[in-house]
């Protein structure tokens, strides 16, 4: 616990030098296309009046009313155990029922999911609501048979196959709390999360396609179980789906007594129906792990009623989902975007959600357009990283394809205005509205976005707070940074909203100290007004009320829209025997937004060389996954440090990005800066890693990176 407390104090005090003036050109407005407005779920500006502060929190009953309840709630928002907010207290419902069963009355034969396998030689799989119902029930029967019951945790390490949403909805049916780990994460990463959540069952698959290769995924299950065991958590059963039922595609042997093929188990439960459990709205639905500033990932716990109502409401008003839409979100279900806006939101509204197994540019850059064309996709949802990649390799966008998106989303990272304009002009053909949705794993759903049928768009800005969400920008002392001041600060949400996570699983102190302690006015207070939610992002607010998100103010690096904690990366590097010190920094990247570079210094007696670099790289890939693989590993003679011995990450970040290292007079070893600069920059230039000129926001991010 003492360790934990140290961690958390670190985390909450590290918020930054975000208070820097920012001067960018204010971008022009784009009105939403008239055709879109004519059909939008929200097109009357009066809707905002229903979500003003005087109507809060009751305004959110409109979201809860989108769901079917066994029993209505007694209390909308209970703040008695602040800041552990409780929504819809006394209400009873089931998420699986809401996403599946209730649609059988109105449209049993409509596709709930359309799965697109990566190989183009394989046919698409359309799963109707009726079939989804059958599959969810059968898998729920399997889980029940294993003795799993409401409140137990289960870990999934699954790729983008329909078995993943089936498994999620089956767990939700029983009230079993699912924790899905992104398939691209390593077995060890899955193991840490299994241990943290106390799961006894792991659900995986033998293999899946990525960029043309059928990957052996089962091998990661063995590593996961081993890692979990080292951390004291025993996994009793590993349920292995088969990419091709009846045929095993992995090389790794099945472990007798522990590993079971799901298709075999299902055969014993054909046609079984498992009644959905009547659960409390405040019961947990799932955990989603995310990185923070400490090595230990945070299991963000989301509730059934609050979360589901929030993703349903925001899917309706912000994704503008109508029952007859074909909606395609390219995110991975292993991240919060996929949970909220591939599975729970769209299915709660009874629409058709497309799931694609592979990489967007396989076998070529026109693949997304072929999929959208074949399926008649009219809502398209992706990240700036994918948009940048498509812009580079497919500059004309879906030209020549009969594609007419009505609505497009960008999420996960700030989008550059030029990239935004390309998305609007080429992909949307100026017919589609764009929402730039700012939110987080912790927040369950959108926090900042334009209302697509009402608000003009402004490239680079997410827009105002979402309905019923009241953001503000505060300085380090908690004073308001006024809209239009041109100053940046920390963005906070002044009020709870139904989608907010309930706690960090097993770490309630860290929950309070990371997200609420910073601006809390009175720890005893039960008034939500005293507990602004600290998002950990720097932002500014223009005079029109629109927010522009500048990026993280903590030690988190956002790689292609995925959060990686520097401490997490560094602690893995330190497991390499030769390594004495390690520091991870972000490097600006034209496609992925940011990539990681790692600096290490060695223990006495060891020589720098490619073997040690390879060891560090392998350790990171093994413990976290390929997504975290550093672009470069620099073995340096020493790290720039303060007199108290803290590594000054901003100095090495500046070195990696070819920017000014700023004031180094407070360093204990200022002479090292020039040495490292020479070493790193000449090597980079030799590799052709020529820097481009950075924007002011990018410069500010580098200049203030890392706590000191
Ligand atoms: C960043 C993803 C700018 C931000 C849903 C946030 C964004 C972190 C945007 C959360 C956006 C997300 N514009 N930055 N539209 N959306 N971010 O938890 O720094 O994977 O704190 O959730 O991504 O990442 P997470």
XYZ file of C-alpha atoms and ligand atoms in Angstrom:
733
model
C 0.000 0.000 0.000
C 2.804 2.429 0.842
C 4.108 1.941 -2.663
C 0.736 2.622 -4.024
C 0.420 5.853 -2.159
C 3.769 7.029 -3.427
C 2.658 6.214 -6.888
C -0.502 8.157 -6.581
C 1.004 11.259 -5.086
C 3.409 11.280 -7.959
C 0.616 10.941 -10.372
C -1.568 13.740 -9.134
C 1.206 16.253 -8.756
C 2.532 15.758 -12.225
C 0.246 17.933 -14.109
C 2.525 20.164 -15.826
C 3.579 23.256 -17.404
C 0.506 23.238 -19.564
C -0.026 26.848 -18.678
C 1.596 28.200 -21.703
C 0.130 30.678 -24.038
C -0.885 29.151 -27.321
C -1.306 31.171 -30.425
C -2.649 29.401 -33.409
C -4.687 30.650 -36.218
C -8.333 30.181 -35.326
C -9.766 27.931 -38.005
C -12.861 28.761 -40.021
C -16.225 27.077 -39.458
C -17.848 24.445 -41.622
C -21.632 24.178 -41.345
C -23.066 20.652 -41.218
C -24.294 19.575 -44.682
C -28.023 20.307 -45.116
C -28.842 16.759 -46.128
C -27.353 15.486 -42.905
C -29.220 18.032 -40.802
C -32.525 17.075 -42.411
C -32.265 13.538 -41.036
C -30.278 14.104 -37.816
C -31.453 12.693 -34.495
C -30.716 16.092 -32.983
C -31.300 19.069 -35.258
C -33.140 21.512 -33.036
C -30.726 23.710 -31.066
C -33.316 23.774 -28.278
C -32.060 20.324 -27.232
C -29.240 22.075 -25.372
C -31.723 23.775 -23.096
C -32.785 20.385 -21.826
C -29.247 19.702 -20.587
C -28.396 22.944 -18.824
C -27.109 22.937 -15.287
C -30.480 23.730 -13.714
C -31.885 20.532 -15.282
C -28.931 18.380 -14.203
C -28.769 15.470 -13.341
C -32.380 14.625 -14.286
C -31.666 15.578 -17.903
C -29.895 12.253 -18.308
C -33.116 10.288 -17.785
C -33.587 10.816 -21.538
C -30.526 8.586 -22.010
C -31.678 5.986 -19.497
C -35.083 5.905 -21.189
C -33.414 4.548 -24.310
C -32.900 1.312 -22.365
C -35.286 -1.353 -21.177
C -35.333 -1.701 -17.410
C -36.640 -4.516 -15.252
C -37.098 -1.915 -12.577
C -36.737 1.858 -12.843
C -34.279 3.650 -10.606
C -35.178 5.393 -7.364
C -32.376 7.963 -7.489
C -30.790 9.485 -10.578
C -27.444 10.383 -9.020
C -26.300 9.418 -5.559
C -23.308 11.460 -4.386
C -23.210 10.202 -0.792
C -19.883 8.424 -1.274
C -18.200 11.157 -3.314
C -16.414 10.879 -5.715
C -17.654 7.307 -6.215
C -20.751 8.457 -8.069
C -23.715 6.148 -8.396
C -26.152 6.517 -11.279
C -29.653 5.090 -11.496
C -29.595 3.709 -7.969
C -32.263 1.081 -7.386
C -32.632 0.456 -11.122
C -32.311 -3.067 -12.495
C -31.372 -4.079 -16.023
C -29.208 -6.359 -18.112
C -26.833 -5.091 -20.807
C -27.029 -8.273 -22.866
C -30.825 -8.098 -22.866
C -30.666 -4.488 -23.998
C -28.209 -5.159 -26.813
C -29.740 -8.400 -28.027
C -33.048 -9.794 -26.734
C -35.154 -6.698 -26.966
C -34.454 -6.298 -30.668
C -35.945 -9.688 -31.440
C -39.428 -8.231 -31.236
C -38.825 -5.573 -33.849
C -36.081 -6.795 -36.169
C -34.849 -10.319 -35.437
C -33.512 -10.843 -38.934
C -31.547 -7.700 -39.327
C -27.757 -7.955 -39.173
C -26.470 -6.979 -35.763
C -22.871 -7.579 -36.797
C -21.222 -7.929 -40.151
C -17.816 -9.462 -39.824
C -15.257 -8.844 -42.542
C -12.353 -11.318 -42.409
C -9.032 -9.922 -43.499
C -8.422 -12.342 -46.412
C -10.565 -11.122 -49.281
C -11.051 -14.724 -50.357
C -13.196 -15.346 -47.269
C -16.856 -14.374 -47.271
C -18.326 -11.816 -44.910
C -20.375 -13.128 -42.032
C -23.635 -11.332 -41.280
C -24.987 -12.231 -37.861
C -28.620 -11.321 -37.357
C -29.968 -10.288 -33.989
C -31.663 -13.670 -33.786
C -28.390 -15.509 -34.439
C -26.553 -13.261 -32.040
C -29.142 -14.167 -29.439
C -28.520 -17.866 -30.012
C -24.734 -17.510 -29.913
C -24.714 -15.294 -26.830
C -26.978 -17.694 -24.980
C -24.894 -20.715 -25.868
C -21.677 -19.087 -24.774
C -23.361 -17.839 -21.604
C -24.323 -21.459 -20.947
C -20.659 -22.437 -21.335
C -19.553 -19.776 -18.845
C -22.281 -20.706 -16.404
C -21.283 -24.325 -16.631
C -17.772 -23.336 -15.560
C -19.307 -21.973 -12.385
C -18.909 -18.295 -13.271
C -21.440 -16.021 -11.639
C -22.301 -12.348 -11.261
C -19.384 -10.312 -9.945
C -16.670 -12.790 -11.008
C -14.079 -11.444 -13.431
C -13.121 -13.037 -16.735
C -10.309 -12.007 -19.077
C -10.579 -12.053 -22.861
C -7.529 -11.750 -25.074
C -9.343 -11.689 -28.357
C -8.842 -10.126 -31.775
C -11.485 -8.582 -34.028
C -13.696 -11.597 -34.588
C -17.435 -11.856 -33.848
C -16.705 -14.270 -31.007
C -15.441 -11.287 -29.026
C -18.716 -9.342 -28.847
C -20.517 -12.664 -28.367
C -18.298 -13.403 -25.374
C -18.744 -9.899 -23.952
C -22.515 -10.079 -24.212
C -22.536 -13.606 -22.754
C -20.560 -12.423 -19.723
C -22.828 -9.391 -19.394
C -25.830 -11.695 -19.471
C -24.595 -13.406 -16.300
C -23.191 -10.268 -14.693
C -19.654 -11.634 -15.050
C -17.308 -8.653 -15.331
C -15.296 -8.877 -18.520
C -11.827 -7.514 -19.039
C -10.842 -7.572 -22.693
C -7.136 -7.097 -23.380
C -6.150 -5.755 -26.813
C -5.009 -8.751 -28.895
C -1.889 -6.890 -30.022
C -0.711 -6.780 -26.426
C 1.709 -9.504 -25.427
C 0.887 -12.571 -23.391
C 2.703 -11.064 -20.421
C 0.589 -7.899 -20.627
C -2.532 -10.079 -20.629
C -1.077 -11.976 -17.657
C -0.561 -8.816 -15.586
C -4.176 -7.851 -16.252
C -5.455 -11.338 -15.418
C -3.647 -11.127 -12.102
C -4.831 -7.620 -11.332
C -8.452 -8.525 -12.031
C -8.293 -11.915 -10.311
C -9.650 -13.814 -13.318
C -9.644 -17.600 -13.241
C -10.761 -18.026 -16.836
C -9.044 -16.736 -19.975
C -10.804 -16.701 -23.318
C -8.620 -16.644 -26.405
C -8.409 -17.869 -30.007
C -5.902 -20.031 -31.835
C -5.075 -17.467 -34.484
C -6.225 -14.483 -36.530
C -5.170 -12.549 -39.594
C -3.110 -9.417 -39.519
C -1.474 -7.991 -42.648
C -1.819 -11.268 -44.483
C -0.425 -13.572 -41.792
C -2.385 -16.021 -39.711
C -0.796 -15.259 -36.348
C -0.401 -17.872 -33.637
C -2.295 -16.227 -30.827
C -2.660 -19.215 -28.530
C 1.039 -19.001 -27.619
C 0.232 -15.758 -25.842
C -2.274 -17.556 -23.628
C 0.474 -19.794 -22.295
C 2.628 -16.762 -21.523
C -0.329 -15.003 -19.942
C -1.120 -17.902 -17.634
C 2.521 -18.174 -16.624
C 2.812 -14.444 -15.901
C -0.409 -14.466 -13.899
C 0.820 -17.460 -11.888
C 4.008 -15.583 -11.001
C 1.815 -12.846 -9.640
C -0.155 -15.323 -7.577
C -3.199 -15.725 -9.809
C -4.083 -19.171 -11.024
C -5.962 -19.580 -14.275
C -8.055 -22.741 -14.194
C -9.423 -22.725 -17.696
C -8.310 -21.365 -21.029
C -11.160 -21.371 -23.542
C -9.785 -21.445 -27.062
C -11.980 -20.391 -29.966
C -10.852 -21.675 -33.354
C -10.556 -19.258 -36.245
C -11.715 -22.162 -38.414
C -13.974 -24.332 -36.208
C -12.855 -27.917 -36.038
C -9.379 -27.090 -37.277
C -6.570 -25.934 -34.991
C -4.442 -23.177 -36.514
C -1.847 -22.650 -33.763
C 1.397 -24.539 -33.310
C 1.272 -24.308 -29.538
C -0.064 -27.497 -27.942
C -3.218 -27.465 -25.865
C -2.601 -28.015 -22.166
C -4.420 -31.070 -20.871
C -7.067 -30.255 -18.298
C -6.649 -26.515 -18.683
C -7.225 -25.679 -22.339
C -10.513 -26.429 -24.060
C -11.797 -25.731 -27.559
C -14.879 -23.571 -27.374
C -16.485 -25.197 -30.403
C -16.359 -28.519 -28.534
C -17.909 -26.978 -25.435
C -20.614 -25.234 -27.435
C -21.668 -28.507 -28.967
C -22.813 -29.569 -25.522
C -24.937 -26.431 -25.104
C -26.652 -26.124 -28.466
C -29.838 -24.143 -28.269
C -29.593 -23.543 -24.534
C -31.137 -20.355 -23.222
C -29.762 -18.561 -20.193
C -32.116 -16.024 -18.700
C -30.424 -12.627 -18.414
C -29.606 -11.854 -14.790
C -31.524 -8.985 -13.186
C -28.637 -6.782 -12.152
C -28.318 -3.524 -10.306
C -27.602 -0.487 -12.458
C -24.616 0.171 -10.216
C -23.123 -3.307 -10.670
C -19.939 -3.424 -12.764
C -20.173 -4.338 -16.451
C -16.498 -4.507 -17.406
C -12.935 -3.470 -16.680
C -10.773 -1.764 -19.273
C -7.122 -1.375 -18.458
C -5.263 1.773 -19.356
C -1.844 3.229 -18.645
C -1.100 5.834 -16.060
C 2.054 7.363 -14.770
C 3.005 4.364 -12.672
C 4.027 0.940 -13.890
C 0.779 -0.685 -12.812
C -2.064 -0.364 -15.349
C -5.389 0.921 -14.124
C -8.447 -1.309 -14.426
C -11.158 1.221 -15.144
C -14.423 -0.212 -13.847
C -17.597 0.728 -15.698
C -21.141 0.277 -14.432
C -24.028 -1.388 -16.220
C -26.686 1.315 -16.013
C -24.614 4.476 -16.119
C -22.295 3.273 -18.858
C -24.939 1.700 -21.065
C -27.268 4.682 -20.849
C -24.423 7.037 -21.695
C -23.150 5.111 -24.711
C -26.706 4.648 -25.989
C -27.471 8.376 -25.638
C -24.240 9.541 -27.208
C -24.524 6.951 -30.012
C -27.917 8.404 -30.790
C -27.087 12.100 -30.691
C -23.395 12.196 -31.580
C -22.961 9.140 -33.822
C -26.423 9.888 -35.188
C -27.191 6.197 -35.360
C -30.587 5.304 -36.819
C -31.860 1.731 -36.941
C -31.302 1.432 -40.686
C -27.710 2.678 -40.723
C -24.673 0.567 -41.489
C -22.105 1.735 -39.075
C -18.410 0.973 -39.241
C -15.966 1.902 -36.536
C -12.415 0.825 -37.387
C -11.212 0.900 -33.798
C -10.343 -2.338 -32.045
C -12.813 -3.744 -29.511
C -9.767 -4.157 -27.270
C -9.931 -0.415 -26.596
C -12.678 1.648 -25.039
C -13.749 3.041 -28.427
C -14.614 -0.450 -29.557
C -16.486 -1.296 -26.361
C -18.581 1.849 -26.439
C -18.976 2.523 -30.136
C -18.695 -0.863 -31.863
C -20.461 -3.069 -29.366
C -22.535 -1.518 -26.589
C -23.749 1.779 -28.085
C -24.660 0.627 -31.600
C -26.188 -2.681 -30.444
C -28.192 -0.998 -27.700
C -29.736 1.073 -30.481
C -30.314 -2.024 -32.616
C -28.255 -0.990 -35.589
C -25.791 -2.913 -37.795
C -22.184 -2.684 -36.650
C -19.341 -3.761 -38.925
C -16.305 -5.542 -37.523
C -13.148 -5.855 -39.582
C -10.496 -8.369 -38.624
C -7.400 -6.886 -40.195
C -5.293 -3.853 -40.904
C -6.898 -1.071 -42.938
C -4.219 -1.055 -45.627
C -4.278 -4.798 -46.330
C -3.827 -5.854 -49.080
C -3.829 -2.256 -50.322
C -4.924 1.194 -49.283
C -8.284 0.928 -51.019
C -9.451 -1.866 -48.727
C -11.516 0.405 -46.454
C -13.266 1.822 -49.497
C -14.025 -1.630 -50.892
C -15.509 -2.678 -47.558
C -17.566 0.502 -47.235
C -18.761 0.148 -50.813
C -19.682 -3.540 -50.515
C -21.565 -3.100 -47.278
C -23.087 0.307 -47.946
C -21.491 1.811 -44.868
C -22.883 5.286 -44.188
C -21.269 6.071 -40.825
C -17.483 5.821 -40.687
C -15.479 6.127 -37.495
C -11.700 6.085 -37.151
C -8.611 7.711 -35.651
C -6.304 10.463 -36.903
C -3.529 7.870 -37.308
C -5.609 5.898 -39.803
C -6.746 9.084 -41.517
C -3.123 10.255 -41.871
C -2.104 6.862 -43.229
C -4.959 6.823 -45.758
C -4.164 10.386 -46.789
C -0.614 9.378 -47.482
C -1.260 6.202 -49.419
C -4.666 6.974 -50.939
C -4.623 10.744 -51.453
C -7.802 10.760 -53.551
C -9.775 8.937 -50.860
C -12.696 6.785 -52.034
C -12.831 8.449 -55.431
C -14.605 6.263 -57.954
C -16.369 4.232 -55.254
C -20.077 4.553 -54.741
C -19.629 5.647 -51.160
C -21.666 8.323 -49.449
C -20.908 8.686 -45.804
C -23.371 10.864 -43.955
C -21.275 11.007 -40.825
C -17.621 10.506 -39.915
C -15.843 10.450 -36.559
C -12.296 11.099 -35.494
C -11.150 10.029 -32.047
C -8.159 9.329 -29.871
C -5.671 12.068 -30.712
C -5.679 15.655 -31.804
C -6.229 15.912 -35.559
C -4.267 18.443 -37.565
C -6.519 20.891 -39.446
C -4.978 19.933 -42.839
C -5.701 16.295 -42.134
C -9.211 17.192 -41.006
C -9.845 19.043 -44.276
C -8.632 16.093 -46.310
C -11.036 13.823 -44.376
C -13.883 16.241 -45.007
C -13.199 16.913 -48.675
C -11.893 13.601 -49.969
C -13.381 10.948 -47.737
C -16.653 12.646 -46.893
C -16.895 14.296 -50.329
C -18.165 17.369 -48.454
C -21.416 15.477 -47.831
C -20.551 14.035 -44.453
C -20.535 15.787 -41.139
C -17.477 15.175 -38.923
C -17.420 14.825 -35.165
C -14.061 15.119 -33.423
C -14.860 13.314 -30.205
C -12.675 13.916 -27.194
C -12.959 11.418 -24.336
C -11.082 8.669 -22.489
C -11.145 5.074 -21.303
C -12.197 6.423 -17.927
C -15.095 8.454 -19.260
C -17.007 5.684 -21.017
C -18.242 7.972 -23.770
C -17.776 11.328 -25.450
C -17.047 14.401 -23.327
C -16.373 17.021 -25.967
C -17.839 17.104 -29.465
C -20.002 19.178 -31.743
C -23.611 18.045 -32.018
C -23.443 16.969 -35.643
C -26.801 18.283 -36.858
C -26.543 21.575 -35.003
C -23.061 22.933 -34.400
C -20.661 24.179 -37.044
C -17.425 22.209 -37.213
C -14.048 23.750 -36.622
C -11.009 21.717 -37.716
C -8.693 20.881 -34.834
C -11.265 21.578 -32.108
C -13.491 18.929 -30.630
C -16.217 21.464 -29.930
C -18.143 22.263 -26.755
C -18.882 19.911 -23.867
C -21.271 17.071 -24.704
C -24.906 17.382 -23.583
C -25.025 17.587 -19.790
C -21.213 17.659 -19.515
C -19.730 20.914 -18.235
C -15.996 21.193 -18.896
C -13.761 24.025 -17.754
C -10.114 24.933 -18.052
C -8.312 25.491 -14.773
C -4.841 26.708 -13.974
C -2.592 24.937 -11.474
C -4.253 26.759 -8.574
C -7.751 25.922 -9.650
C -8.607 29.308 -11.112
C -10.699 29.427 -14.251
C -8.794 30.098 -17.438
C -11.422 32.057 -19.330
C -12.606 31.155 -22.816
C -10.884 33.241 -25.450
C -7.934 34.111 -23.219
C -5.561 32.257 -25.544
C -4.157 30.457 -22.501
C -3.983 26.746 -21.990
C -4.621 24.866 -18.774
C -5.968 21.595 -17.473
C -9.326 20.540 -18.784
C -11.705 19.317 -16.089
C -15.316 18.214 -16.083
C -17.154 20.014 -13.336
C -19.907 17.428 -12.952
C -20.386 13.651 -12.968
C -22.031 12.120 -16.058
C -23.502 8.616 -16.321
C -20.602 7.137 -18.311
C -17.900 8.027 -15.806
C -15.989 5.016 -14.475
C -16.739 3.880 -10.952
C -13.261 3.224 -9.643
C -9.879 1.754 -10.491
C -10.355 -1.912 -9.770
C -8.636 -2.707 -6.483
C -7.110 0.766 -6.176
C -9.755 3.165 -4.867
C -7.151 5.523 -3.374
C -5.461 5.864 -6.723
C -8.857 6.602 -8.299
C -9.437 9.503 -5.947
C -5.928 10.878 -6.009
C -5.413 10.667 -9.765
C -8.712 12.053 -10.940
C -10.250 14.061 -8.136
C -7.716 15.133 -5.524
C -6.130 17.837 -7.614
C -9.088 20.201 -7.674
C -11.143 18.855 -4.793
C -12.362 21.636 -2.548
C -13.241 19.550 0.485
C -12.554 15.831 0.869
C -15.618 15.455 3.113
C -17.954 17.121 0.670
C -20.838 15.194 -0.823
C -21.622 17.931 -3.285
C -20.458 17.081 -6.794
C -19.560 20.744 -7.351
C -16.575 20.230 -5.079
C -15.140 17.375 -7.141
C -14.079 18.417 -10.638
C -12.823 15.480 -12.699
C -9.190 15.987 -13.718
C -8.772 14.501 -17.193
C -4.988 14.832 -17.476
C -5.190 16.687 -20.784
C -4.021 20.191 -21.569
C -6.532 22.276 -23.532
C -7.653 25.756 -24.441
C -11.105 27.161 -24.943
C -11.792 29.638 -27.726
C -14.193 32.549 -27.321
C -16.904 30.499 -29.073
C -16.726 27.900 -26.279
C -15.001 25.235 -28.387
C -12.219 23.252 -26.759
C -8.966 22.386 -28.413
C -7.178 19.440 -26.815
C -3.413 19.770 -26.726
C -2.488 16.359 -25.337
C -1.577 14.657 -22.093
C -0.079 16.601 -19.242
C 1.176 13.481 -17.481
C 3.878 11.015 -18.451
C 1.747 9.234 -20.980
C 2.690 8.900 -24.639
C -0.184 8.637 -27.102
C 1.001 6.312 -29.870
C -1.506 6.044 -32.712
C -4.266 6.857 -30.252
C -3.081 4.355 -27.642
C -1.842 5.405 -24.271
C 1.518 4.101 -23.103
C 2.866 5.046 -19.711
C 6.517 6.069 -19.664
C 7.044 4.333 -16.318
C 5.577 1.148 -17.718
C 8.057 1.237 -20.614
C 10.949 2.190 -18.392
C 10.330 -0.492 -15.821
C 10.410 -3.108 -18.578
C 13.729 -1.737 -19.886
C 15.080 -2.018 -16.362
C 14.411 -5.747 -16.326
C 17.312 -6.111 -18.775
C 20.258 -7.011 -16.605
C 22.763 -4.595 -18.161
C 20.474 -1.564 -17.894
C 21.018 0.893 -15.054
C 18.607 3.667 -16.024
C 15.913 4.146 -18.621
C 13.781 7.003 -19.896
C 11.051 6.938 -22.531
C 10.121 10.027 -24.520
C 7.730 10.838 -27.377
C 8.904 11.680 -30.863
C 6.564 13.487 -33.222
C 5.577 11.211 -36.092
C 3.671 12.187 -39.218
C 1.501 9.091 -39.273
C 1.279 7.729 -35.744
C 1.172 11.073 -34.008
C 3.802 10.059 -31.508
C 6.240 7.181 -31.309
C 8.397 6.110 -28.386
C 12.143 6.522 -28.119
C 13.999 4.953 -25.270
C 17.190 6.144 -23.629
C 19.146 3.756 -21.449
C 22.387 3.933 -19.564
C 24.277 0.801 -18.578
C 25.660 -0.553 -15.352
C 29.428 -0.219 -14.971
C 31.429 -2.799 -16.875
C 29.002 -3.163 -19.806
C 29.641 -1.940 -23.322
C 26.966 -0.395 -25.517
C 26.134 -2.497 -28.550
C 23.315 -3.756 -30.747
C 22.762 -6.853 -28.541
C 21.747 -4.738 -25.580
C 19.526 -2.595 -27.788
C 17.886 -5.768 -29.056
C 17.397 -7.030 -25.505
C 15.626 -3.844 -24.479
C 13.467 -3.886 -27.598
C 12.543 -7.543 -27.092
C 11.769 -6.995 -23.432
C 9.306 -4.253 -24.341
C 7.652 -6.249 -27.093
C 7.401 -9.284 -24.812
C 6.063 -7.467 -21.815
C 3.791 -4.913 -23.471
C 3.436 -5.676 -27.157
C 4.535 -4.534 -30.583
C 2.630 -1.306 -30.298
C 5.161 -0.113 -27.733
C 8.241 -1.042 -29.730
C 10.573 1.959 -29.545
C 11.558 3.573 -32.795
C 15.103 3.957 -31.487
C 16.948 2.856 -28.401
C 19.823 5.110 -27.467
C 22.452 3.757 -25.134
C 23.929 6.886 -23.615
C 26.829 7.394 -21.186
C 24.561 9.112 -18.655
C 21.131 10.740 -18.368
C 20.639 14.473 -17.883
C 19.602 14.782 -14.251
C 18.545 17.339 -11.712
C 20.640 17.716 -8.577
C 18.172 15.500 -6.772
C 18.884 12.774 -9.328
C 15.660 12.895 -11.355
C 15.992 12.274 -15.076
C 14.973 15.346 -17.054
C 12.897 13.816 -19.773
C 12.171 17.116 -21.430
C 15.846 17.480 -22.282
C 16.092 14.119 -23.999
C 12.684 14.623 -25.615
C 14.076 17.828 -27.119
C 17.144 15.937 -28.313
C 15.075 13.277 -30.043
C 12.869 15.910 -31.670
C 15.690 18.257 -32.679
C 14.211 21.084 -30.637
C 15.746 23.504 -28.198
C 16.689 21.798 -24.909
C 15.757 24.920 -22.968
C 17.274 25.837 -19.644
C 19.792 23.226 -18.544
C 21.562 25.249 -15.898
C 19.758 23.428 -13.105
C 21.184 20.100 -14.206
C 23.702 18.279 -12.081
C 25.546 17.211 -15.257
C 24.897 19.820 -17.981
C 27.898 18.647 -20.028
C 26.100 15.411 -20.894
C 23.431 17.222 -22.901
C 25.723 18.155 -25.765
C 27.260 14.675 -25.865
C 23.878 12.989 -26.124
C 22.694 15.526 -28.662
C 25.643 14.815 -30.889
C 25.314 11.049 -30.542
C 21.576 10.891 -31.171
C 21.143 13.544 -33.802
C 24.047 12.472 -35.989
C 22.801 8.874 -35.892
C 19.278 10.016 -36.763
C 20.463 12.112 -39.661
C 22.523 9.198 -40.913
C 19.336 7.068 -40.802
C 17.461 9.643 -42.809
C 15.257 10.631 -39.868
C 15.210 14.238 -40.912
C 13.109 16.406 -38.643
C 10.337 18.613 -39.938
C 9.454 21.924 -38.395
C 7.165 21.411 -35.423
C 4.006 23.364 -34.730
C 3.766 25.493 -31.643
C 1.622 22.961 -29.804
C 4.059 20.199 -30.619
C 6.965 22.321 -29.428
C 5.163 23.056 -26.193
C 4.457 19.399 -25.611
C 8.118 18.463 -26.015
C 9.280 21.389 -23.935
C 7.097 20.390 -21.011
C 7.346 16.612 -21.302
C 7.858 14.623 -18.137
C 7.739 15.638 -14.558
C 10.715 17.005 -12.773
C -6.509 11.709 -26.249
C -9.639 7.112 -26.296
C -7.503 15.047 -28.976
C -6.493 12.514 -24.967
C -11.122 7.444 -26.515
C -7.154 11.583 -23.973
C -7.864 13.064 -27.873
C -6.653 10.231 -24.417
C -9.120 12.923 -28.512
C -7.567 9.111 -24.051
C -9.516 13.937 -29.448
C -8.809 11.256 -27.166
N -8.674 14.970 -29.628
N -7.069 14.117 -28.103
N -10.658 13.869 -30.121
N -9.672 11.783 -28.047
N -7.713 11.998 -27.056
O -8.166 6.373 -22.949
O -5.160 12.778 -24.600
O -7.356 5.514 -25.183
O -6.815 11.844 -22.634
O -9.428 6.874 -24.961
O -6.546 10.349 -25.846
O -7.159 7.909 -24.646
P -7.991 6.579 -24.398
